[in-house]
mmCIF file of C-alpha atoms in Angstrom:
data_model
loop_
_atom_site.group_PDB
_atom_site.id
_atom_site.type_symbol
_atom_site.label_atom_id
_atom_site.label_comp_id
_atom_site.label_asym_id
_atom_site.label_seq_id
_atom_site.Cartn_x
_atom_site.Cartn_y
_atom_site.Cartn_z
ATOM 1 C CA UNK B 20 -54.780 -19.300 -95.917
ATOM 2 C CA UNK B 21 -58.095 -19.148 -97.794
ATOM 3 C CA UNK B 22 -60.183 -22.073 -96.571
ATOM 4 C CA UNK B 23 -63.458 -20.999 -98.170
ATOM 5 C CA UNK B 24 -63.285 -23.909 -100.612
ATOM 6 C CA UNK B 25 -62.778 -26.320 -97.713
ATOM 7 C CA UNK B 26 -65.895 -24.894 -96.046
ATOM 8 C CA UNK B 27 -67.886 -25.635 -99.200
ATOM 9 C CA UNK B 28 -66.514 -29.169 -99.317
ATOM 10 C CA UNK B 29 -67.460 -29.742 -95.694
ATOM 11 C CA UNK B 30 -71.001 -28.538 -96.343
ATOM 12 C CA UNK B 31 -71.435 -30.913 -99.292
ATOM 13 C CA UNK B 32 -69.895 -33.782 -97.315
ATOM 14 C CA UNK B 33 -72.222 -33.314 -94.354
ATOM 15 C CA UNK B 34 -75.239 -33.387 -96.670
ATOM 16 C CA UNK B 35 -74.070 -36.658 -98.278
ATOM 17 C CA UNK B 36 -75.538 -40.085 -97.403
ATOM 18 C CA UNK B 37 -74.081 -41.552 -94.180
ATOM 19 C CA UNK B 38 -72.260 -44.370 -96.004
ATOM 20 C CA UNK B 39 -69.843 -41.721 -97.315
ATOM 21 C CA UNK B 40 -69.096 -40.207 -93.910
ATOM 22 C CA UNK B 41 -65.849 -40.962 -92.077
ATOM 23 C CA UNK B 42 -65.975 -44.000 -89.834
ATOM 24 C CA UNK B 43 -64.523 -44.110 -86.323
ATOM 25 C CA UNK B 44 -60.868 -44.145 -87.437
ATOM 26 C CA UNK B 45 -60.971 -40.792 -89.256
ATOM 27 C CA UNK B 46 -63.554 -39.258 -86.965
ATOM 28 C CA UNK B 47 -60.853 -39.315 -84.291
ATOM 29 C CA UNK B 48 -58.632 -37.058 -86.431
ATOM 30 C CA UNK B 49 -61.230 -34.810 -88.064
ATOM 31 C CA UNK B 50 -61.355 -31.941 -85.547
ATOM 32 C CA UNK B 51 -57.566 -31.703 -85.178
ATOM 33 C CA UNK B 52 -56.996 -31.790 -88.943
ATOM 34 C CA UNK B 53 -59.486 -28.987 -89.565
ATOM 35 C CA UNK B 54 -58.084 -26.824 -86.764
ATOM 36 C CA UNK B 55 -54.537 -27.366 -88.047
ATOM 37 C CA UNK B 56 -55.434 -26.448 -91.639
ATOM 38 C CA UNK B 57 -57.050 -23.206 -90.465
ATOM 39 C CA UNK B 58 -53.798 -22.069 -88.854
ATOM 40 C CA UNK B 59 -51.259 -23.760 -91.138
ATOM 41 C CA UNK B 60 -48.594 -22.264 -93.354
ATOM 42 C CA UNK B 61 -48.768 -24.570 -96.364
ATOM 43 C CA UNK B 62 -45.197 -23.695 -97.250
ATOM 44 C CA UNK B 63 -44.352 -25.908 -94.243
ATOM 45 C CA UNK B 64 -46.790 -28.677 -95.180
ATOM 46 C CA UNK B 65 -44.090 -31.395 -95.325
ATOM 47 C CA UNK B 66 -41.624 -30.071 -92.778
ATOM 48 C CA UNK B 67 -42.984 -31.979 -89.767
ATOM 49 C CA UNK B 68 -44.380 -28.790 -88.262
ATOM 50 C CA UNK B 69 -47.910 -30.221 -88.442
ATOM 51 C CA UNK B 70 -47.673 -33.864 -87.286
ATOM 52 C CA UNK B 71 -51.357 -34.656 -87.854
ATOM 53 C CA UNK B 72 -50.851 -34.247 -91.621
ATOM 54 C CA UNK B 73 -48.631 -37.337 -91.492
ATOM 55 C CA UNK B 74 -51.772 -39.367 -90.789
ATOM 56 C CA UNK B 75 -52.653 -39.117 -94.491
ATOM 57 C CA UNK B 76 -49.269 -39.102 -96.147
ATOM 58 C CA UNK B 77 -47.380 -35.862 -95.564
ATOM 59 C CA UNK B 78 -44.579 -37.693 -93.735
ATOM 60 C CA UNK B 79 -41.413 -36.300 -95.317
ATOM 61 C CA UNK B 80 -39.465 -36.091 -92.081
ATOM 62 C CA UNK B 81 -36.574 -38.161 -90.746
ATOM 63 C CA UNK B 82 -38.153 -38.574 -87.330
ATOM 64 C CA UNK B 83 -41.927 -38.477 -86.950
ATOM 65 C CA UNK B 84 -43.150 -36.294 -84.108
ATOM 66 C CA UNK B 85 -46.539 -37.530 -82.965
ATOM 67 C CA UNK B 86 -49.044 -35.173 -81.311
ATOM 68 C CA UNK B 87 -49.828 -37.754 -78.609
ATOM 69 C CA UNK B 88 -46.164 -38.071 -77.619
ATOM 70 C CA UNK B 89 -45.219 -36.056 -74.494
ATOM 71 C CA UNK B 90 -43.802 -32.667 -75.432
ATOM 72 C CA UNK B 91 -40.418 -33.420 -73.887
ATOM 73 C CA UNK B 92 -39.951 -36.525 -76.079
ATOM 74 C CA UNK B 93 -40.733 -34.554 -79.229
ATOM 75 C CA UNK B 94 -38.350 -31.824 -78.075
ATOM 76 C CA UNK B 95 -35.601 -34.383 -77.378
ATOM 77 C CA UNK B 96 -36.032 -36.020 -80.811
ATOM 78 C CA UNK B 97 -35.745 -32.654 -82.542
ATOM 79 C CA UNK B 98 -32.679 -31.773 -80.490
ATOM 80 C CA UNK B 99 -30.957 -35.076 -81.262
ATOM 81 C CA UNK B 100 -31.770 -34.783 -84.951
ATOM 82 C CA UNK B 101 -30.444 -31.241 -85.260
ATOM 83 C CA UNK B 102 -27.299 -31.519 -83.164
ATOM 84 C CA UNK B 103 -26.313 -35.165 -82.677
ATOM 85 C CA UNK B 104 -27.716 -37.613 -85.228
ATOM 86 C CA UNK B 105 -27.943 -35.436 -88.337
ATOM 87 C CA UNK B 106 -24.849 -36.733 -90.156
ATOM 88 C CA UNK B 107 -23.008 -38.904 -87.675
ATOM 89 C CA UNK B 108 -22.480 -42.652 -87.706
ATOM 90 C CA UNK B 109 -24.568 -43.384 -84.629
ATOM 91 C CA UNK B 110 -27.097 -45.726 -86.237
ATOM 92 C CA UNK B 111 -26.602 -49.541 -86.363
ATOM 93 C CA UNK B 112 -23.766 -50.750 -88.627
ATOM 94 C CA UNK B 113 -22.242 -47.281 -88.556
ATOM 95 C CA UNK B 114 -24.896 -45.883 -90.874
ATOM 96 C CA UNK B 115 -25.678 -42.235 -91.368
ATOM 97 C CA UNK B 116 -28.994 -40.835 -92.543
ATOM 98 C CA UNK B 117 -27.511 -40.063 -96.011
ATOM 99 C CA UNK B 118 -26.494 -43.732 -96.275
ATOM 100 C CA UNK B 119 -30.092 -44.829 -95.745
ATOM 101 C CA UNK B 120 -31.338 -42.279 -98.251
ATOM 102 C CA UNK B 121 -28.942 -43.481 -100.952
ATOM 103 C CA UNK B 122 -29.720 -47.150 -100.243
ATOM 104 C CA UNK B 123 -33.441 -46.386 -100.569
ATOM 105 C CA UNK B 124 -32.787 -44.716 -103.915
ATOM 106 C CA UNK B 125 -30.704 -47.615 -105.260
ATOM 107 C CA UNK B 126 -33.262 -50.153 -104.051
ATOM 108 C CA UNK B 127 -35.916 -48.262 -106.033
ATOM 109 C CA UNK B 128 -33.569 -48.142 -109.013
ATOM 110 C CA UNK B 129 -33.217 -51.940 -109.001
ATOM 111 C CA UNK B 130 -36.938 -52.550 -108.432
ATOM 112 C CA UNK B 131 -37.735 -50.285 -111.347
ATOM 113 C CA UNK B 132 -35.385 -52.201 -113.638
ATOM 114 C CA UNK B 133 -36.777 -55.594 -112.579
ATOM 115 C CA UNK B 134 -40.416 -54.552 -112.997
ATOM 116 C CA UNK B 135 -40.072 -52.790 -116.334
ATOM 117 C CA UNK B 136 -41.118 -49.483 -114.778
ATOM 118 C CA UNK B 137 -40.035 -46.060 -115.889
ATOM 119 C CA UNK B 138 -36.652 -45.533 -114.168
ATOM 120 C CA UNK B 139 -36.357 -43.622 -110.923
ATOM 121 C CA UNK B 140 -33.829 -41.300 -112.564
ATOM 122 C CA UNK B 141 -36.705 -39.963 -114.712
ATOM 123 C CA UNK B 142 -38.547 -38.853 -111.573
ATOM 124 C CA UNK B 143 -38.057 -35.959 -109.162
ATOM 125 C CA UNK B 144 -40.487 -34.923 -106.471
ATOM 126 C CA UNK B 145 -41.815 -31.440 -105.894
ATOM 127 C CA UNK B 146 -40.127 -29.570 -103.057
ATOM 128 C CA UNK B 147 -43.263 -27.581 -102.243
ATOM 129 C CA UNK B 148 -44.027 -27.727 -98.527
ATOM 130 C CA UNK B 149 -40.395 -27.791 -97.350
ATOM 131 C CA UNK B 150 -39.942 -31.600 -97.030
ATOM 132 C CA UNK B 151 -37.869 -32.345 -93.943
ATOM 133 C CA UNK B 152 -36.174 -35.410 -95.472
ATOM 134 C CA UNK B 153 -35.188 -33.753 -98.740
ATOM 135 C CA UNK B 154 -32.082 -35.117 -100.439
ATOM 136 C CA UNK B 155 -30.817 -34.963 -103.997
ATOM 137 C CA UNK B 156 -29.162 -37.473 -106.300
ATOM 138 C CA UNK B 157 -27.840 -36.220 -109.614
ATOM 139 C CA UNK B 158 -29.676 -32.971 -108.991
ATOM 140 C CA UNK B 159 -33.104 -34.604 -108.538
ATOM 141 C CA UNK B 160 -35.092 -34.218 -105.318
ATOM 142 C CA UNK B 161 -36.397 -37.147 -103.278
ATOM 143 C CA UNK B 162 -37.444 -38.185 -99.787
ATOM 144 C CA UNK B 163 -37.435 -41.753 -98.510
ATOM 145 C CA UNK B 164 -41.187 -41.540 -97.928
ATOM 146 C CA UNK B 165 -41.804 -40.335 -101.478
ATOM 147 C CA UNK B 166 -39.691 -43.186 -102.878
ATOM 148 C CA UNK B 167 -41.996 -45.677 -101.167
ATOM 149 C CA UNK B 168 -44.793 -44.603 -103.529
ATOM 150 C CA UNK B 169 -42.510 -45.356 -106.476
ATOM 151 C CA UNK B 170 -42.259 -48.955 -105.234
ATOM 152 C CA UNK B 171 -46.059 -49.289 -105.351
ATOM 153 C CA UNK B 172 -45.978 -48.098 -108.943
ATOM 154 C CA UNK B 173 -43.273 -50.697 -109.729
ATOM 155 C CA UNK B 174 -45.438 -53.482 -108.300
ATOM 156 C CA UNK B 175 -48.425 -52.476 -110.423
ATOM 157 C CA UNK B 176 -46.243 -52.044 -113.482
ATOM 158 C CA UNK B 177 -44.818 -55.543 -113.105
ATOM 159 C CA UNK B 178 -48.197 -57.273 -112.948
ATOM 160 C CA UNK B 179 -50.409 -54.935 -115.001
ATOM 161 C CA UNK B 180 -48.092 -53.321 -117.512
ATOM 162 C CA UNK B 181 -49.098 -49.662 -117.644
ATOM 163 C CA UNK B 182 -48.811 -48.150 -121.125
ATOM 164 C CA UNK B 183 -49.314 -44.532 -120.078
ATOM 165 C CA UNK B 184 -52.758 -43.693 -121.479
ATOM 166 C CA UNK B 185 -54.834 -45.410 -118.788
ATOM 167 C CA UNK B 186 -57.584 -43.954 -116.654
ATOM 168 C CA UNK B 187 -56.952 -44.687 -112.971
ATOM 169 C CA UNK B 188 -59.253 -44.043 -110.015
ATOM 170 C CA UNK B 189 -57.716 -43.602 -106.571
ATOM 171 C CA UNK B 190 -59.827 -43.547 -103.426
ATOM 172 C CA UNK B 191 -58.020 -42.120 -100.416
ATOM 173 C CA UNK B 192 -55.421 -40.116 -102.329
ATOM 174 C CA UNK B 193 -54.078 -38.491 -99.155
ATOM 175 C CA UNK B 194 -50.999 -36.430 -99.957
ATOM 176 C CA UNK B 195 -51.268 -36.994 -103.702
ATOM 177 C CA UNK B 196 -47.735 -38.407 -103.982
ATOM 178 C CA UNK B 197 -48.921 -41.485 -105.896
ATOM 179 C CA UNK B 198 -50.653 -39.282 -108.428
ATOM 180 C CA UNK B 199 -47.568 -37.100 -108.747
ATOM 181 C CA UNK B 200 -45.458 -40.165 -109.566
ATOM 182 C CA UNK B 201 -47.922 -41.653 -112.048
ATOM 183 C CA UNK B 202 -48.387 -38.364 -113.886
ATOM 184 C CA UNK B 203 -44.709 -37.455 -114.015
ATOM 185 C CA UNK B 204 -43.778 -40.879 -115.367
ATOM 186 C CA UNK B 205 -46.873 -41.231 -117.601
ATOM 187 C CA UNK B 206 -48.043 -37.699 -118.572
ATOM 188 C CA UNK B 207 -50.883 -39.030 -120.733
ATOM 189 C CA UNK B 208 -52.593 -40.790 -117.834
ATOM 190 C CA UNK B 209 -56.021 -39.608 -116.632
ATOM 191 C CA UNK B 210 -56.487 -39.831 -112.865
ATOM 192 C CA UNK B 211 -59.602 -39.378 -110.740
ATOM 193 C CA UNK B 212 -58.855 -38.955 -107.040
ATOM 194 C CA UNK B 213 -61.441 -39.096 -104.259
ATOM 195 C CA UNK B 214 -61.034 -38.323 -100.568
ATOM 196 C CA UNK B 215 -62.561 -36.748 -97.467
ATOM 197 C CA UNK B 216 -62.935 -32.926 -97.465
ATOM 198 C CA UNK B 217 -59.768 -31.868 -95.622
ATOM 199 C CA UNK B 218 -57.636 -34.485 -97.337
ATOM 200 C CA UNK B 219 -58.786 -33.680 -100.887
ATOM 201 C CA UNK B 220 -58.370 -29.953 -100.140
ATOM 202 C CA UNK B 221 -54.698 -30.437 -99.227
ATOM 203 C CA UNK B 222 -54.167 -33.019 -101.972
ATOM 204 C CA UNK B 223 -55.425 -30.574 -104.598
ATOM 205 C CA UNK B 224 -53.265 -27.813 -103.125
ATOM 206 C CA UNK B 225 -50.157 -29.993 -103.252
ATOM 207 C CA UNK B 226 -50.769 -31.373 -106.747
ATOM 208 C CA UNK B 227 -51.373 -27.874 -108.097
ATOM 209 C CA UNK B 228 -47.809 -27.019 -107.074
ATOM 210 C CA UNK B 229 -46.329 -30.418 -107.972
ATOM 211 C CA UNK B 230 -47.869 -30.779 -111.441
ATOM 212 C CA UNK B 231 -49.033 -27.286 -112.355
ATOM 213 C CA UNK B 232 -52.496 -25.712 -112.267
ATOM 214 C CA UNK B 233 -53.144 -26.652 -115.888
ATOM 215 C CA UNK B 234 -52.981 -30.364 -115.035
ATOM 216 C CA UNK B 235 -55.575 -30.213 -112.249
ATOM 217 C CA UNK B 236 -59.361 -30.003 -112.440
ATOM 218 C CA UNK B 237 -60.174 -29.024 -108.889
ATOM 219 C CA UNK B 238 -63.114 -29.639 -106.612
ATOM 220 C CA UNK B 239 -64.666 -26.271 -107.487
ATOM 221 C CA UNK B 240 -65.043 -27.511 -111.077
ATOM 222 C CA UNK B 241 -65.961 -31.136 -110.357
ATOM 223 C CA UNK B 242 -68.646 -30.240 -107.800
ATOM 224 C CA UNK B 243 -71.158 -29.559 -110.578
ATOM 225 C CA UNK B 244 -70.549 -32.772 -112.525
ATOM 226 C CA UNK B 245 -73.470 -35.160 -112.829
ATOM 227 C CA UNK B 246 -71.648 -37.718 -114.994
ATOM 228 C CA UNK B 247 -68.130 -38.383 -116.279
ATOM 229 C CA UNK B 248 -68.826 -38.419 -120.006
ATOM 230 C CA UNK B 249 -67.037 -35.138 -120.669
ATOM 231 C CA UNK B 250 -63.709 -35.813 -118.979
ATOM 232 C CA UNK B 251 -60.671 -34.490 -120.809
ATOM 233 C CA UNK B 252 -57.977 -37.114 -121.121
ATOM 234 C CA UNK B 253 -54.596 -36.585 -119.518
ATOM 235 C CA UNK B 254 -55.761 -34.498 -116.555
ATOM 236 C CA UNK B 255 -56.111 -35.071 -112.811
ATOM 237 C CA UNK B 256 -59.644 -34.649 -111.418
ATOM 238 C CA UNK B 257 -60.228 -34.047 -107.701
ATOM 239 C CA UNK B 258 -63.499 -35.168 -106.118
ATOM 240 C CA UNK B 259 -64.983 -35.477 -102.673
ATOM 241 C CA UNK B 260 -65.411 -39.110 -101.618
ATOM 242 C CA UNK B 261 -69.209 -38.627 -101.533
ATOM 243 C CA UNK B 262 -69.084 -38.192 -105.335
ATOM 244 C CA UNK B 263 -67.988 -41.794 -105.793
ATOM 245 C CA UNK B 264 -71.386 -42.810 -107.288
ATOM 246 C CA UNK B 265 -70.336 -40.911 -110.431
ATOM 247 C CA UNK B 266 -68.389 -44.091 -111.256
ATOM 248 C CA UNK B 267 -71.485 -46.294 -111.412
ATOM 249 C CA UNK B 268 -71.630 -46.399 -115.235
ATOM 250 C CA UNK B 269 -68.033 -45.364 -115.938
ATOM 251 C CA UNK B 270 -65.465 -47.799 -117.330
ATOM 252 C CA UNK B 271 -61.852 -47.260 -116.319
ATOM 253 C CA UNK B 272 -58.580 -49.170 -116.331
ATOM 254 C CA UNK B 273 -57.417 -49.339 -112.735
ATOM 255 C CA UNK B 274 -58.603 -48.793 -109.179
ATOM 256 C CA UNK B 275 -56.064 -47.881 -106.479
ATOM 257 C CA UNK B 276 -56.499 -47.907 -102.724
ATOM 258 C CA UNK B 277 -53.502 -47.833 -100.381
ATOM 259 C CA UNK B 278 -53.868 -47.959 -96.595
ATOM 260 C CA UNK B 279 -57.381 -46.538 -96.727
ATOM 261 C CA UNK B 280 -59.907 -49.387 -96.901
ATOM 262 C CA UNK B 281 -58.440 -50.868 -93.735
ATOM 263 C CA UNK B 282 -59.475 -47.721 -91.877
ATOM 264 C CA UNK B 283 -63.137 -48.247 -92.773
ATOM 265 C CA UNK B 284 -65.845 -50.622 -91.642
ATOM 266 C CA UNK B 285 -66.640 -53.618 -93.894
ATOM 267 C CA UNK B 286 -70.025 -52.323 -95.048
ATOM 268 C CA UNK B 287 -68.442 -49.018 -96.067
ATOM 269 C CA UNK B 288 -65.732 -50.799 -98.078
ATOM 270 C CA UNK B 289 -68.304 -52.964 -99.849
ATOM 271 C CA UNK B 290 -70.320 -49.861 -100.742
ATOM 272 C CA UNK B 291 -67.307 -48.248 -102.412
ATOM 273 C CA UNK B 292 -66.412 -51.466 -104.216
ATOM 274 C CA UNK B 293 -69.940 -51.730 -105.614
ATOM 275 C CA UNK B 294 -69.015 -48.823 -107.911
ATOM 276 C CA UNK B 295 -65.697 -50.445 -108.882
ATOM 277 C CA UNK B 296 -66.625 -54.063 -109.575
ATOM 278 C CA UNK B 297 -67.098 -54.687 -113.278
ATOM 279 C CA UNK B 298 -65.950 -51.173 -114.173
ATOM 280 C CA UNK B 299 -62.227 -51.500 -113.380
ATOM 281 C CA UNK B 300 -59.943 -53.811 -115.364
ATOM 282 C CA UNK B 301 -57.605 -54.235 -112.405
ATOM 283 C CA UNK B 302 -57.526 -53.385 -108.707
ATOM 284 C CA UNK B 303 -54.493 -52.529 -106.553
ATOM 285 C CA UNK B 304 -54.744 -52.720 -102.760
ATOM 286 C CA UNK B 305 -52.164 -52.098 -100.032
ATOM 287 C CA UNK B 306 -53.709 -52.800 -96.625
ATOM 288 C CA UNK B 307 -53.066 -54.165 -93.146
ATOM 289 C CA UNK B 308 -53.087 -57.941 -93.572
ATOM 290 C CA UNK B 309 -54.992 -58.610 -90.353
ATOM 291 C CA UNK B 310 -56.798 -55.286 -90.264
ATOM 292 C CA UNK B 311 -56.333 -52.101 -88.268
ATOM 293 C CA UNK B 312 -56.438 -51.863 -84.492
ATOM 294 C CA UNK B 313 -59.713 -51.990 -82.569
ATOM 295 C CA UNK B 314 -58.303 -50.094 -79.570
ATOM 296 C CA UNK B 315 -56.584 -46.749 -79.145
ATOM 297 C CA UNK B 316 -57.305 -43.278 -80.427
ATOM 298 C CA UNK B 317 -57.614 -44.246 -84.108
ATOM 299 C CA UNK B 318 -59.500 -47.530 -84.272
ATOM 300 C CA UNK B 319 -61.938 -49.516 -86.349
ATOM 301 C CA UNK B 320 -64.924 -51.346 -84.964
ATOM 302 C CA UNK B 321 -64.359 -54.401 -87.153
ATOM 303 C CA UNK B 322 -61.017 -55.085 -88.875
ATOM 304 C CA UNK B 323 -60.858 -56.198 -92.518
ATOM 305 C CA UNK B 324 -58.365 -58.942 -93.361
ATOM 306 C CA UNK B 325 -56.696 -60.053 -96.570
ATOM 307 C CA UNK B 326 -59.173 -62.936 -96.868
ATOM 308 C CA UNK B 327 -62.083 -60.489 -96.676
ATOM 309 C CA UNK B 328 -60.826 -58.524 -99.675
ATOM 310 C CA UNK B 329 -60.719 -61.693 -101.765
ATOM 311 C CA UNK B 330 -64.371 -62.356 -100.931
ATOM 312 C CA UNK B 331 -65.280 -58.742 -101.763
ATOM 313 C CA UNK B 332 -63.927 -59.023 -105.335
ATOM 314 C CA UNK B 333 -66.110 -61.487 -107.274
ATOM 315 C CA UNK B 334 -65.233 -61.587 -110.941
ATOM 316 C CA UNK B 335 -61.577 -60.758 -110.265
ATOM 317 C CA UNK B 336 -58.552 -63.057 -110.065
ATOM 318 C CA UNK B 337 -55.641 -62.444 -107.724
ATOM 319 C CA UNK B 338 -52.588 -61.900 -109.916
ATOM 320 C CA UNK B 339 -50.015 -61.379 -107.142
ATOM 321 C CA UNK B 340 -49.797 -60.553 -103.455
ATOM 322 C CA UNK B 341 -46.739 -59.976 -101.268
ATOM 323 C CA UNK B 342 -45.512 -58.229 -98.137
ATOM 324 C CA UNK B 343 -45.542 -54.456 -98.569
ATOM 325 C CA UNK B 344 -42.326 -52.494 -98.214
ATOM 326 C CA UNK B 345 -41.331 -48.893 -97.944
ATOM 327 C CA UNK B 346 -38.120 -47.832 -99.657
ATOM 328 C CA UNK B 347 -36.089 -48.526 -96.507
ATOM 329 C CA UNK B 348 -38.020 -51.127 -94.525
ATOM 330 C CA UNK B 349 -40.918 -53.536 -94.447
ATOM 331 C CA UNK B 350 -44.303 -52.075 -93.461
ATOM 332 C CA UNK B 351 -44.839 -53.671 -90.053
ATOM 333 C CA UNK B 352 -47.423 -51.404 -88.421
ATOM 334 C CA UNK B 353 -50.712 -53.090 -87.490
ATOM 335 C CA UNK B 354 -49.018 -56.492 -87.758
ATOM 336 C CA UNK B 355 -47.811 -56.049 -91.327
ATOM 337 C CA UNK B 356 -49.188 -54.947 -94.689
ATOM 338 C CA UNK B 357 -49.755 -56.689 -98.013
ATOM 339 C CA UNK B 358 -49.958 -55.291 -101.515
ATOM 340 C CA UNK B 359 -51.856 -57.134 -104.212
ATOM 341 C CA UNK B 360 -53.235 -56.838 -107.715
ATOM 342 C CA UNK B 361 -56.493 -58.410 -108.879
ATOM 343 C CA UNK B 362 -57.467 -58.450 -112.554
ATOM 344 C CA UNK B 363 -60.868 -58.782 -114.160
ATOM 345 C CA UNK B 364 -61.367 -62.446 -115.023
ATOM 346 C CA UNK B 365 -62.110 -61.881 -118.695
ATOM 347 C CA UNK B 366 -58.872 -59.817 -118.840
ATOM 348 C CA UNK B 367 -56.737 -62.431 -117.058
#
């Protein structure tokens, strides 16, 4: 795989001000992610072959194999999945994996109808990267993990009312699945995505396959931008996170951050938000309610709680907050997650 562009991104990132460098949580993954990308076959990006990629969204597998799990446990899980559990009624209530997949789909179908969102039947995910949890309904491809991003869209749609021509900024785009969903359901939307070097490199790679090269303005093109006045509407722009100051005098409709701010230190979050406040009409957050862990391999030094976010958003009114769910379960890691929408006070 040609990683020359990633090398250029890393060079620019390391020359950026320290407030745009990864904090302790992502520093713990950085070396492993870079080593894995160098040796990876991107045609297996979503197969579970590279567990560290699941840390930023490429989690399209039925059972997650974690690199810190003893090898024999990972081997046993794979063996059970392939030869015992695959399509047998061994789960609680006599469920099979296909039962869970179909229930996740129908749950999304109902949520879409209740929120006024574009229907799930209008959406199909890309199969690039050999997703391990791939299933099809009426000929359209899905994974349970991918469907969870559709639920986030439904929540925003219910309380913001997307029309399809908005400009949305996402910080911490990870896999790019949220962008794929927004663009496939609202082709006229303009999206600016920002992330760390390795993550934006893989995000751009995935979106190029999922949406087509003509829909993506990649990091090679955006690296030279000094302002955002010349953006072409209806495209997806990929940026390094250190380019976030480009937003300082840029007005846009929505800001999106899911499970990313909680992995940063408070001062870093407030720095990013300083470029958002007053410029975004609404803000969507999905984060750990009590903050991320302060012990273990991936940790933060100071957790950020739901109450902290409210204090970080002067001039915005909380429209709605609730427990966050995936398509098949409630998000319970780190003590539970919330999702919430704030709107600019003059808009509310």
